[in-house]
Amino acid sequence: MLKRILAIALAASLHLAAQAASPIALLSQQCVQFELPTATAFAANDAANQAIALERATLGLFNLKDRVNYYRQFTLNSDNNEMLIQCQLHLADEMSQLLRSPALINIERSLASSAEPAHQRLHSRLAQLSVHQHTLAQKAQQHSAQATILHGLKSQGLTLDFGDTLCQLNLAPSFESTDKPFNQSIASYLIKQQDTHCKQLVWQAYQTRAKSKNHAALRQLIDSQNHLAQTRGFSDHASDALSGQLLATPKLLKQYLDGMTHVTLSPWEIGSTLANAPKTRVTKQTSDQFINQLYQALATFDLRAEIITPQLHRLWHGERLLGDIYFMDGAQIRATRIRQTVVGMQFGQFSLRLPITLDSYRDQQQLLTEMSKIITQFSHGSRYYLVNTLGETQDSSAIAQHWLAQYLGETLLPTLTQSSREAILQTFATQQKVFRSKLALNAYQIPSNALYTNLNNQFYLSFNHHWPEASDAIYSFSGIAKQGPLYYQALWQQSLGQFLYVTSKHQHTIPETFSLLLINEDHLSLNEQLTQVLGKSLSTTSLIDRILYVQANPLT
């Protein structure tokens, strides 16, 4: 009996030791013990010292938050997942308390009245965080509804009822008889089915597969967001969410979306069309070879890489150390921030998963996209974490990244032909985002404000087919719950980034634009940056018109 007791005790101690030695357990301990300083830590009399004190106090919290997000990319057991969730909750509570504290209100006032552009930029970021603070009950209600919606979309235990047995195929009559995920079975069906009418029926049924599960949760989410907006003086959530953006009103967003609307293939035909379209040929390369070419292209901006080991590259801009990239093998190309560059405080760290070989246009383009994200985050020249990680508006935060990706793509990738698989897919993906952006805007407007009253017609304008139940497409994508009326952001920022690249190329100011958009040592506002690139100040309406014109008539 004594031996059994000793064995059990030894096993328990070994388990605790192993858990304590794990990086996630150590991170969890750091999170639990972390507390932001009291108000006396921010008691400086001037904005400069207050900003420094705030940065020193909060940088540890931001580093912990980034570390948690880094570990979430891995497949974890339930204990580790729970530790990360508890860590996130604790850090969120600490930040919420800070944002509600009188000390921060005093700091914001000092920063707002400061003549220093750097202080103005920090103030705008703090204001962004403060304005979106909700009570714990509001957060819980919102997160619960979002989780329900995402679960409903991911569920594999779904069947389709499209009311026509003649449309069944032998490959998966019930869409549950194969080992493939549900969406892959649908993709196979749409490629192999020859009857266009059947394809349309199945695709439409697939789009509304989660309606019965998600209707109540989505309605609750929309109603609660509209209610919060009304307490803040807005008619609905769409008006509230857009008020702080570059596209600051639903009408401006509609102007952009309408201008981006062009007829393309129907969604049920895209799979078979892509299967028959020629791929864009690229030179097969190892990831190392391709990254070396990328480094050569970056020399234009005085960027260079120091190869410490094949798995560790150190990036420099002139004599300034930007950060380290840790390379890991992986089938999916993905960059994840470990630590953010903050001038004078710390250099950055990113991990990058990538395959050994890049043999397709898609892989090479994705690697350029992820490297553009890393370099953009590394290059920001502010002494404040929030300025380096948040855009002046949510719908402008990735403009510099898209500008750089456009430069690298044009430098390192072949030009697409209109008939290529990649060009067809890009055109279709754009229209899908345009239509979904209209859905999201409409969903979060009250009926009397709705700018898109006939979604069947909007579907027709993009895909050349009518769909009387097009409004039910709100149940088909997770962005309706996660981004809501700001779903358009990725598309808009890509459009603006491409426009700025074409402009800077035409004006032969590419190196100067890199310094302006990515580094911004002079701490210019977004409007000042755009004015310098474009040569004059433009209203948002005029900016949209210019973007749409250049997309239709590229500068050469």
Coordinates of C-alpha atoms in Angstrom, one line a residue:
M1 CA 0.0 0.0 0.0
L2 CA 2.8 2.4 0.9
K3 CA 4.5 1.7 -2.5
R4 CA 1.2 2.5 -4.3
I5 CA 0.9 5.8 -2.3
L6 CA 4.5 6.7 -3.1
A7 CA 3.9 5.9 -6.8
I8 CA 0.8 8.0 -7.0
A9 CA 2.5 10.9 -5.3
L10 CA 5.5 10.6 -7.6
A11 CA 3.3 10.6 -10.7
A12 CA 1.4 13.6 -9.4
S13 CA 4.6 15.5 -8.7
L14 CA 6.1 14.6 -12.1
H15 CA 2.8 15.8 -13.8
L16 CA 3.0 19.1 -11.9
A17 CA 6.6 19.5 -12.8
A18 CA 6.0 18.8 -16.4
Q19 CA 3.1 21.2 -16.5
A20 CA 5.1 23.9 -14.7
A21 CA 7.9 23.4 -17.2
S22 CA 5.6 23.9 -20.2
P23 CA 5.8 27.3 -21.9
I24 CA 2.0 27.7 -21.7
A25 CA 1.9 26.9 -18.0
L26 CA 4.7 29.5 -17.4
L27 CA 2.8 32.0 -19.5
S28 CA -0.3 31.3 -17.6
Q29 CA 1.5 32.0 -14.3
Q30 CA 2.8 35.3 -15.6
C31 CA -0.7 36.3 -16.7
V32 CA -2.3 35.5 -13.4
Q33 CA 0.4 37.4 -11.5
F34 CA 0.4 40.4 -13.9
E35 CA -1.2 43.6 -12.6
L36 CA -1.0 47.1 -14.1
P37 CA 0.6 49.8 -11.9
T38 CA -1.6 52.0 -9.8
A39 CA -2.5 55.6 -10.8
T40 CA 0.6 57.0 -9.1
A41 CA 2.7 55.5 -11.9
F42 CA 1.1 57.9 -14.3
A43 CA 1.4 61.0 -12.1
A44 CA 3.8 62.9 -14.3
N45 CA 2.8 66.5 -15.1
D46 CA 3.5 66.7 -18.8
A47 CA 2.3 64.6 -21.8
A48 CA 5.8 63.3 -22.8
N49 CA 6.5 61.7 -19.4
Q50 CA 2.9 60.5 -19.0
A51 CA 3.2 58.8 -22.4
I52 CA 6.5 57.1 -21.5
A53 CA 5.1 56.0 -18.1
L54 CA 2.0 54.5 -19.9
E55 CA 4.1 52.7 -22.4
R56 CA 6.3 51.1 -19.8
A57 CA 3.3 50.1 -17.7
T58 CA 1.3 48.5 -20.5
L59 CA 4.1 47.0 -22.7
G60 CA 4.2 43.9 -20.5
L61 CA 0.5 43.4 -20.9
F62 CA 0.7 43.7 -24.7
N63 CA 3.6 41.3 -24.9
L64 CA 1.6 38.7 -22.9
K65 CA -1.4 39.2 -25.1
D66 CA 0.8 38.6 -28.3
R67 CA 2.3 35.5 -26.7
V68 CA -1.1 34.1 -26.0
N69 CA -2.2 34.7 -29.6
Y70 CA 1.0 33.0 -30.8
Y71 CA 0.3 29.8 -28.9
R72 CA -3.3 29.7 -30.1
Q73 CA -2.1 28.7 -33.6
F74 CA -1.0 25.3 -32.3
T75 CA -3.2 22.3 -31.6
L76 CA -3.5 22.2 -27.8
N77 CA -5.1 20.0 -25.2
S78 CA -8.0 21.2 -23.2
D79 CA -5.9 22.1 -20.2
N80 CA -3.6 24.4 -22.2
N81 CA -6.6 25.9 -24.0
E82 CA -8.3 26.7 -20.7
M83 CA -5.1 28.3 -19.4
L84 CA -4.9 30.5 -22.5
I85 CA -8.5 31.5 -22.2
Q86 CA -8.1 32.4 -18.5
C87 CA -5.0 34.4 -19.4
Q88 CA -6.9 36.3 -22.1
L89 CA -9.7 37.1 -19.7
H90 CA -7.4 38.4 -17.0
L91 CA -5.5 40.6 -19.5
A92 CA -8.8 41.9 -20.9
D93 CA -10.0 42.8 -17.4
E94 CA -6.7 44.6 -16.6
M95 CA -7.0 46.6 -19.8
S96 CA -10.7 47.4 -19.2
Q97 CA -9.9 48.7 -15.7
L98 CA -7.1 50.9 -17.1
L99 CA -9.4 52.3 -19.9
R100 CA -12.0 53.3 -17.3
S101 CA -9.6 54.8 -14.8
P102 CA -9.4 58.5 -14.0
A103 CA -5.6 58.3 -14.5
L104 CA -6.0 57.4 -18.2
I105 CA -8.6 60.1 -18.7
N106 CA -6.0 62.6 -17.5
I107 CA -3.4 61.2 -19.8
E108 CA -5.8 61.3 -22.8
R109 CA -6.4 65.0 -22.1
S110 CA -2.7 65.8 -21.9
L111 CA -2.0 63.9 -25.1
A112 CA -4.9 65.6 -26.9
S113 CA -3.7 69.0 -26.0
S114 CA 0.0 68.3 -26.8
A115 CA 1.5 69.8 -30.0
E116 CA 3.6 66.7 -30.6
P117 CA 2.2 64.6 -33.6
A118 CA 3.4 61.4 -31.8
H119 CA 1.2 62.3 -28.8
Q120 CA -1.7 63.0 -31.1
R121 CA -1.4 59.6 -32.7
L122 CA -1.2 57.8 -29.3
H123 CA -4.3 59.7 -28.2
S124 CA -6.3 58.6 -31.2
R125 CA -5.4 55.0 -30.5
L126 CA -6.4 55.2 -26.9
A127 CA -9.6 56.9 -27.9
Q128 CA -10.3 53.9 -30.3
L129 CA -10.0 51.5 -27.4
S130 CA -12.0 53.5 -25.0
V131 CA -15.0 54.1 -27.3
H132 CA -15.4 50.4 -27.8
Q133 CA -15.5 49.4 -24.2
H134 CA -18.5 47.4 -23.1
T135 CA -19.7 45.9 -19.8
L136 CA -18.9 42.3 -18.9
A137 CA -22.6 41.4 -19.5
Q138 CA -22.6 43.0 -22.9
K139 CA -19.3 41.3 -23.9
A140 CA -20.6 37.9 -22.7
Q141 CA -23.9 38.3 -24.7
Q142 CA -22.0 39.3 -27.8
H143 CA -19.4 36.5 -27.5
S144 CA -22.0 33.9 -26.8
A145 CA -24.0 34.9 -29.9
Q146 CA -20.8 34.9 -32.1
A147 CA -19.7 31.5 -30.8
T148 CA -23.2 30.0 -31.5
I149 CA -23.1 31.4 -35.1
L150 CA -19.5 30.1 -35.8
H151 CA -20.4 26.7 -34.4
G152 CA -23.5 26.5 -36.6
L153 CA -21.4 27.2 -39.7
K154 CA -18.7 24.7 -38.8
S155 CA -21.0 21.9 -37.9
Q156 CA -20.4 18.8 -40.0
G157 CA -23.7 17.2 -38.9
L158 CA -25.7 19.0 -41.5
T159 CA -27.8 17.8 -44.5
L160 CA -29.2 19.7 -47.5
D161 CA -32.8 19.6 -48.6
F162 CA -32.9 21.1 -52.1
G163 CA -36.1 19.4 -53.1
D164 CA -35.1 17.6 -56.2
T165 CA -34.0 13.9 -56.1
L166 CA -33.0 14.1 -59.8
C167 CA -30.0 16.2 -58.6
Q168 CA -28.5 13.5 -56.5
L169 CA -25.1 12.2 -57.5
N170 CA -23.6 8.8 -56.6
L171 CA -20.5 10.4 -55.1
A172 CA -22.3 11.5 -51.9
P173 CA -26.1 11.2 -52.0
S174 CA -26.7 12.6 -48.5
F175 CA -23.5 14.7 -48.3
E176 CA -22.7 12.7 -45.1
S177 CA -21.6 9.4 -46.6
T178 CA -18.0 10.4 -47.3
D179 CA -15.1 11.1 -45.0
K180 CA -14.6 14.6 -46.5
P181 CA -15.6 17.7 -44.6
F182 CA -19.0 19.0 -45.5
N183 CA -17.8 21.9 -47.6
Q184 CA -15.4 19.7 -49.6
S185 CA -18.2 17.3 -50.5
I186 CA -20.2 20.3 -51.8
A187 CA -17.2 21.5 -53.8
S188 CA -16.8 18.0 -55.4
Y189 CA -20.5 17.9 -56.2
L190 CA -20.4 21.3 -57.9
I191 CA -17.4 20.3 -60.0
K192 CA -18.8 16.9 -61.1
Q193 CA -22.5 17.8 -61.6
Q194 CA -23.2 18.7 -65.2
D195 CA -26.7 20.1 -64.7
T196 CA -26.6 23.8 -64.1
H197 CA -30.0 23.9 -62.5
C198 CA -29.0 21.2 -60.0
K199 CA -25.8 23.1 -59.2
Q200 CA -27.7 26.3 -58.5
L201 CA -30.2 24.4 -56.2
V202 CA -27.4 22.7 -54.2
W203 CA -25.3 25.8 -53.9
Q204 CA -28.3 27.9 -52.7
A205 CA -29.2 25.2 -50.2
Y206 CA -25.7 25.1 -48.9
Q207 CA -25.7 28.9 -48.3
T208 CA -28.7 28.6 -46.0
R209 CA -27.7 25.3 -44.3
A210 CA -27.2 27.0 -40.9
K211 CA -30.2 29.3 -41.1
S212 CA -32.4 27.4 -38.6
K213 CA -29.5 27.1 -36.1
N214 CA -28.2 30.6 -36.4
H215 CA -31.3 32.7 -36.9
A216 CA -32.0 33.4 -33.3
A217 CA -28.4 34.0 -32.3
L218 CA -27.8 36.4 -35.3
R219 CA -31.0 38.3 -34.5
Q220 CA -29.9 38.6 -30.9
L221 CA -26.5 39.9 -31.9
I222 CA -27.8 42.5 -34.4
D223 CA -30.5 43.7 -31.9
S224 CA -28.0 44.1 -29.1
Q225 CA -25.5 45.9 -31.3
N226 CA -28.2 48.3 -32.5
H227 CA -29.4 48.9 -29.0
L228 CA -25.8 49.8 -27.9
A229 CA -25.5 52.1 -30.9
Q230 CA -28.7 53.9 -30.0
T231 CA -27.5 54.5 -26.4
R232 CA -24.5 56.2 -28.0
G233 CA -26.7 58.5 -30.1
F234 CA -26.7 56.5 -33.4
S235 CA -29.7 55.2 -35.3
D236 CA -28.1 51.7 -35.8
H237 CA -24.9 49.7 -35.4
A238 CA -23.8 50.3 -39.0
S239 CA -23.8 54.1 -38.5
D240 CA -22.0 53.7 -35.2
A241 CA -19.3 51.3 -36.4
L242 CA -18.6 53.3 -39.6
S243 CA -18.5 56.7 -37.8
G244 CA -14.8 56.2 -36.8
Q245 CA -13.6 54.8 -40.2
L246 CA -12.2 56.3 -43.3
L247 CA -15.5 55.3 -45.0
A248 CA -17.3 57.1 -42.2
T249 CA -21.0 56.7 -43.3
P250 CA -23.1 54.0 -44.9
K251 CA -23.5 56.2 -48.0
L252 CA -19.8 56.4 -48.5
L253 CA -19.5 52.6 -48.1
K254 CA -22.3 52.2 -50.6
Q255 CA -20.5 54.5 -53.1
Y256 CA -17.4 52.3 -52.9
L257 CA -19.3 48.9 -53.0
D258 CA -21.5 50.1 -56.0
G259 CA -18.4 51.1 -57.9
M260 CA -16.7 47.8 -57.2
T261 CA -19.7 45.8 -58.5
H262 CA -19.1 44.0 -61.8
V263 CA -20.6 40.9 -63.3
T264 CA -18.6 37.7 -62.9
L265 CA -19.3 33.9 -62.9
S266 CA -22.1 32.5 -60.7
P267 CA -20.9 30.9 -57.5
W268 CA -22.1 27.4 -58.6
E269 CA -20.1 27.6 -61.8
I270 CA -16.8 28.8 -60.3
G271 CA -15.6 25.4 -59.3
S272 CA -15.9 23.7 -62.7
T273 CA -14.6 26.8 -64.5
L274 CA -11.5 26.9 -62.3
A275 CA -11.0 23.1 -62.8
N276 CA -10.8 23.7 -66.6
A277 CA -8.8 27.0 -66.5
P278 CA -5.0 27.0 -67.1
K279 CA -2.8 27.6 -64.0
T280 CA -0.3 30.4 -64.1
R281 CA 3.1 28.8 -64.4
V282 CA 5.8 29.8 -61.9
T283 CA 9.3 28.6 -61.5
K284 CA 9.4 25.9 -58.8
Q285 CA 11.6 27.0 -56.0
T286 CA 12.5 26.2 -52.4
S287 CA 11.2 28.6 -49.8
D288 CA 14.8 29.7 -49.1
Q289 CA 15.4 30.5 -52.8
F290 CA 12.2 32.6 -53.0
I291 CA 12.9 34.4 -49.8
N292 CA 16.4 35.3 -50.9
Q293 CA 14.8 36.9 -54.1
L294 CA 12.4 38.8 -51.8
Y295 CA 15.3 40.2 -49.8
Q296 CA 16.9 41.4 -53.0
A297 CA 13.7 43.2 -53.9
L298 CA 13.6 44.8 -50.5
A299 CA 17.1 46.3 -50.9
T300 CA 15.4 49.2 -52.7
F301 CA 14.2 50.3 -49.3
D302 CA 17.5 49.8 -47.5
L303 CA 16.2 46.6 -45.9
R304 CA 18.6 43.7 -45.4
A305 CA 18.5 40.3 -43.8
E306 CA 21.2 38.8 -41.6
I307 CA 20.9 35.0 -41.8
I308 CA 21.8 33.9 -38.3
T309 CA 20.7 30.3 -39.0
P310 CA 18.4 28.8 -41.7
Q311 CA 15.6 29.0 -39.1
L312 CA 16.4 32.5 -37.8
H313 CA 16.7 35.7 -40.0
R314 CA 17.4 39.1 -38.5
L315 CA 16.0 42.1 -40.4
W316 CA 17.6 45.6 -40.5
H317 CA 16.5 48.9 -42.0
G318 CA 19.8 50.7 -42.4
E319 CA 21.5 50.5 -39.0
R320 CA 18.2 50.0 -37.2
L321 CA 17.4 46.5 -36.0
L322 CA 13.8 45.7 -36.8
G323 CA 13.4 42.1 -35.5
D324 CA 13.8 38.4 -35.9
I325 CA 11.8 35.9 -38.0
Y326 CA 11.7 32.3 -36.8
F327 CA 11.0 29.9 -39.7
M328 CA 9.1 26.6 -39.1
D329 CA 8.0 23.9 -41.5
G330 CA 4.3 23.8 -42.2
A331 CA 1.8 23.0 -45.0
Q332 CA 0.0 26.3 -44.5
I333 CA 1.9 29.6 -44.9
R334 CA 1.2 31.7 -41.9
A335 CA 2.9 34.5 -40.0
T336 CA 2.2 35.1 -36.3
R337 CA 3.5 37.9 -34.2
I338 CA 5.4 36.9 -31.1
R339 CA 6.5 40.4 -30.1
Q340 CA 5.9 43.8 -31.6
T341 CA 8.7 46.3 -32.5
V342 CA 8.6 49.4 -30.4
V343 CA 11.4 51.9 -31.1
G344 CA 13.6 52.4 -28.1
M345 CA 11.9 49.6 -26.1
Q346 CA 12.2 46.3 -28.0
F347 CA 12.7 44.8 -31.4
G348 CA 10.1 42.5 -33.0
Q349 CA 9.7 38.8 -33.3
F350 CA 7.5 36.8 -35.8
S351 CA 7.2 33.1 -36.5
L352 CA 6.6 32.1 -40.1
R353 CA 5.2 28.6 -41.1
L354 CA 5.9 27.6 -44.7
P355 CA 6.5 24.5 -46.8
I356 CA 9.9 23.5 -48.1
T357 CA 8.9 24.0 -51.7
L358 CA 6.8 26.6 -53.5
D359 CA 5.5 25.3 -56.7
S360 CA 2.4 27.3 -57.4
Y361 CA 1.4 31.0 -57.9
R362 CA -0.9 30.8 -54.9
D363 CA 1.9 29.6 -52.6
Q364 CA 4.3 32.3 -53.7
Q365 CA 1.7 35.0 -53.5
Q366 CA 0.7 33.9 -50.0
L367 CA 4.3 34.0 -48.9
L368 CA 4.7 37.5 -50.2
T369 CA 1.5 38.5 -48.4
E370 CA 2.7 37.1 -45.1
M371 CA 6.2 38.6 -45.4
S372 CA 4.6 42.0 -46.2
K373 CA 2.7 41.7 -43.0
I374 CA 5.9 41.0 -41.0
I375 CA 8.0 43.7 -42.7
T376 CA 5.2 46.3 -42.2
Q377 CA 4.9 45.4 -38.5
F378 CA 8.7 45.5 -38.1
S379 CA 9.1 48.9 -39.9
H380 CA 6.7 51.1 -37.9
G381 CA 8.8 53.8 -36.4
S382 CA 6.8 54.8 -33.3
R383 CA 7.8 54.6 -29.6
Y384 CA 4.3 53.4 -28.7
Y385 CA 3.0 49.9 -29.1
L386 CA -0.6 51.0 -29.9
V387 CA 0.5 53.3 -32.7
N388 CA 2.5 50.5 -34.3
T389 CA -0.3 47.9 -34.1
L390 CA -3.5 49.9 -34.6
G391 CA -4.3 52.1 -37.6
E392 CA -5.7 55.5 -37.3
T393 CA -8.9 53.9 -38.3
Q394 CA -9.8 50.2 -38.4
D395 CA -10.3 50.4 -42.2
S396 CA -6.8 51.9 -42.8
S397 CA -4.6 49.7 -40.6
A398 CA -3.4 47.4 -43.4
I399 CA -3.0 49.9 -46.2
A400 CA 0.9 49.9 -46.0
Q401 CA 0.9 46.1 -46.0
H402 CA -1.1 45.9 -49.1
W403 CA 1.0 48.6 -50.8
L404 CA 4.2 46.5 -50.1
A405 CA 2.5 43.3 -51.2
Q406 CA 1.6 44.9 -54.5
Y407 CA 5.2 46.0 -55.0
L408 CA 6.6 42.6 -54.2
G409 CA 4.0 40.8 -56.3
E410 CA 4.7 42.9 -59.4
T411 CA 8.5 42.5 -58.8
L412 CA 8.6 38.7 -58.2
L413 CA 5.5 37.1 -59.7
P414 CA 4.4 36.7 -63.3
T415 CA 1.6 38.9 -64.7
L416 CA -1.8 37.1 -64.7
T417 CA -3.7 36.6 -67.9
Q418 CA -7.5 37.1 -67.7
S419 CA -8.2 33.5 -68.6
S420 CA -5.9 32.1 -66.0
R421 CA -7.2 30.2 -63.0
E422 CA -5.7 32.7 -60.6
A423 CA -7.2 35.8 -62.3
I424 CA -10.7 34.2 -62.5
L425 CA -10.5 33.3 -58.8
Q426 CA -9.4 36.8 -57.9
T427 CA -12.3 38.4 -59.8
F428 CA -14.8 36.0 -58.3
A429 CA -13.5 36.5 -54.8
T430 CA -13.7 40.3 -55.1
Q431 CA -17.4 40.1 -56.1
Q432 CA -18.1 37.6 -53.3
K433 CA -16.6 40.1 -50.8
V434 CA -18.6 43.0 -52.4
F435 CA -21.9 41.2 -52.1
R436 CA -21.2 40.0 -48.6
S437 CA -20.2 43.5 -47.6
K438 CA -23.6 44.7 -48.9
L439 CA -25.3 42.0 -46.9
A440 CA -23.4 42.9 -43.7
L441 CA -24.2 46.6 -44.1
N442 CA -27.8 45.9 -44.7
A443 CA -28.1 43.5 -41.8
Y444 CA -26.9 46.1 -39.2
Q445 CA -29.1 49.0 -40.5
I446 CA -32.6 49.5 -39.2
P447 CA -35.1 49.0 -42.0
S448 CA -35.8 52.7 -42.4
N449 CA -32.1 53.4 -43.1
A450 CA -31.5 50.4 -45.4
L451 CA -29.5 51.3 -48.5
Y452 CA -29.9 47.9 -50.1
T453 CA -33.5 47.1 -50.2
N454 CA -33.4 44.5 -53.0
L455 CA -30.6 42.0 -52.3
N456 CA -31.8 39.8 -55.1
N457 CA -30.9 42.6 -57.5
Q458 CA -27.5 43.1 -55.9
F459 CA -26.8 39.4 -56.3
Y460 CA -27.8 39.7 -60.0
L461 CA -25.5 42.7 -60.5
S462 CA -22.5 40.6 -59.3
F463 CA -23.3 37.1 -60.6
N464 CA -25.8 37.6 -63.5
H465 CA -28.4 35.3 -61.9
H466 CA -31.4 36.1 -59.7
W467 CA -31.8 34.6 -56.2
P468 CA -35.0 35.7 -54.6
E469 CA -33.8 34.4 -51.2
A470 CA -30.5 36.3 -51.4
S471 CA -31.1 38.0 -48.1
D472 CA -30.7 34.6 -46.4
A473 CA -27.0 34.6 -47.5
I474 CA -26.3 36.4 -44.1
Y475 CA -26.3 32.9 -42.6
S476 CA -23.5 31.7 -45.0
F477 CA -20.4 33.4 -43.6
S478 CA -18.8 34.0 -40.3
G479 CA -17.9 37.6 -41.1
I480 CA -21.5 38.6 -40.5
A481 CA -20.9 38.0 -36.8
K482 CA -17.2 38.7 -36.4
Q483 CA -16.8 41.9 -38.5
G484 CA -20.4 42.9 -39.0
P485 CA -20.8 46.2 -41.0
L486 CA -16.9 46.4 -41.1
Y487 CA -16.7 43.3 -43.3
Y488 CA -15.7 45.5 -46.2
Q489 CA -12.4 46.5 -44.6
A490 CA -10.1 43.9 -46.2
L491 CA -11.4 44.6 -49.7
W492 CA -11.3 48.4 -49.2
Q493 CA -7.7 48.4 -47.8
Q494 CA -6.5 46.2 -50.7
S495 CA -8.1 48.6 -53.1
L496 CA -6.5 51.7 -51.5
G497 CA -3.1 50.0 -51.1
Q498 CA -3.1 49.0 -54.8
F499 CA -4.2 52.6 -55.8
L500 CA -1.4 54.1 -53.7
Y501 CA 1.1 51.7 -55.2
V502 CA 0.1 52.5 -58.8
T503 CA 0.3 56.2 -58.0
S504 CA 3.7 56.0 -56.4
K505 CA 5.0 53.9 -59.3
H506 CA 3.7 56.4 -61.8
Q507 CA 5.3 59.2 -59.9
H508 CA 8.6 57.3 -59.4
T509 CA 8.3 57.7 -55.6
I510 CA 8.3 54.1 -54.5
P511 CA 11.2 54.4 -51.9
E512 CA 9.8 57.6 -50.6
T513 CA 6.3 56.1 -50.2
F514 CA 7.8 53.1 -48.3
S515 CA 9.3 55.5 -45.8
L516 CA 6.0 57.5 -45.6
L517 CA 3.6 54.6 -45.2
L518 CA 5.6 52.0 -43.4
I519 CA 8.0 54.0 -41.2
N520 CA 6.4 57.4 -40.8
E521 CA 9.1 58.9 -38.6
D522 CA 7.4 62.3 -38.8
H523 CA 4.2 60.9 -37.2
L524 CA 1.9 62.2 -40.0
S525 CA -1.8 61.6 -39.8
L526 CA -3.5 59.4 -42.3
N527 CA -4.8 62.4 -44.2
E528 CA -1.3 63.9 -44.3
Q529 CA 0.2 60.7 -45.6
L530 CA -2.4 60.4 -48.3
T531 CA -1.9 64.0 -49.3
Q532 CA 1.8 63.6 -49.7
V533 CA 1.4 60.4 -51.8
L534 CA -1.3 61.9 -54.0
G535 CA 0.1 65.4 -54.2
K536 CA -3.1 67.0 -52.9
S537 CA -5.8 66.6 -50.3
L538 CA -8.9 64.7 -51.4
S539 CA -12.3 64.3 -49.9
T540 CA -13.3 60.7 -49.2
T541 CA -15.8 60.8 -52.1
S542 CA -13.1 62.0 -54.5
L543 CA -10.7 59.4 -53.1
I544 CA -13.2 56.6 -53.9
D545 CA -13.8 58.0 -57.4
R546 CA -10.0 58.0 -58.0
I547 CA -9.6 54.5 -56.7
L548 CA -12.4 53.2 -58.9
Y549 CA -11.1 55.1 -62.0
V550 CA -7.5 53.7 -61.6
Q551 CA -8.9 50.2 -61.2
A552 CA -10.7 50.5 -64.5
N553 CA -7.9 52.4 -66.2
P554 CA -4.5 51.3 -64.6
L555 CA -1.7 53.9 -64.9
T556 CA 1.2 52.8 -67.0

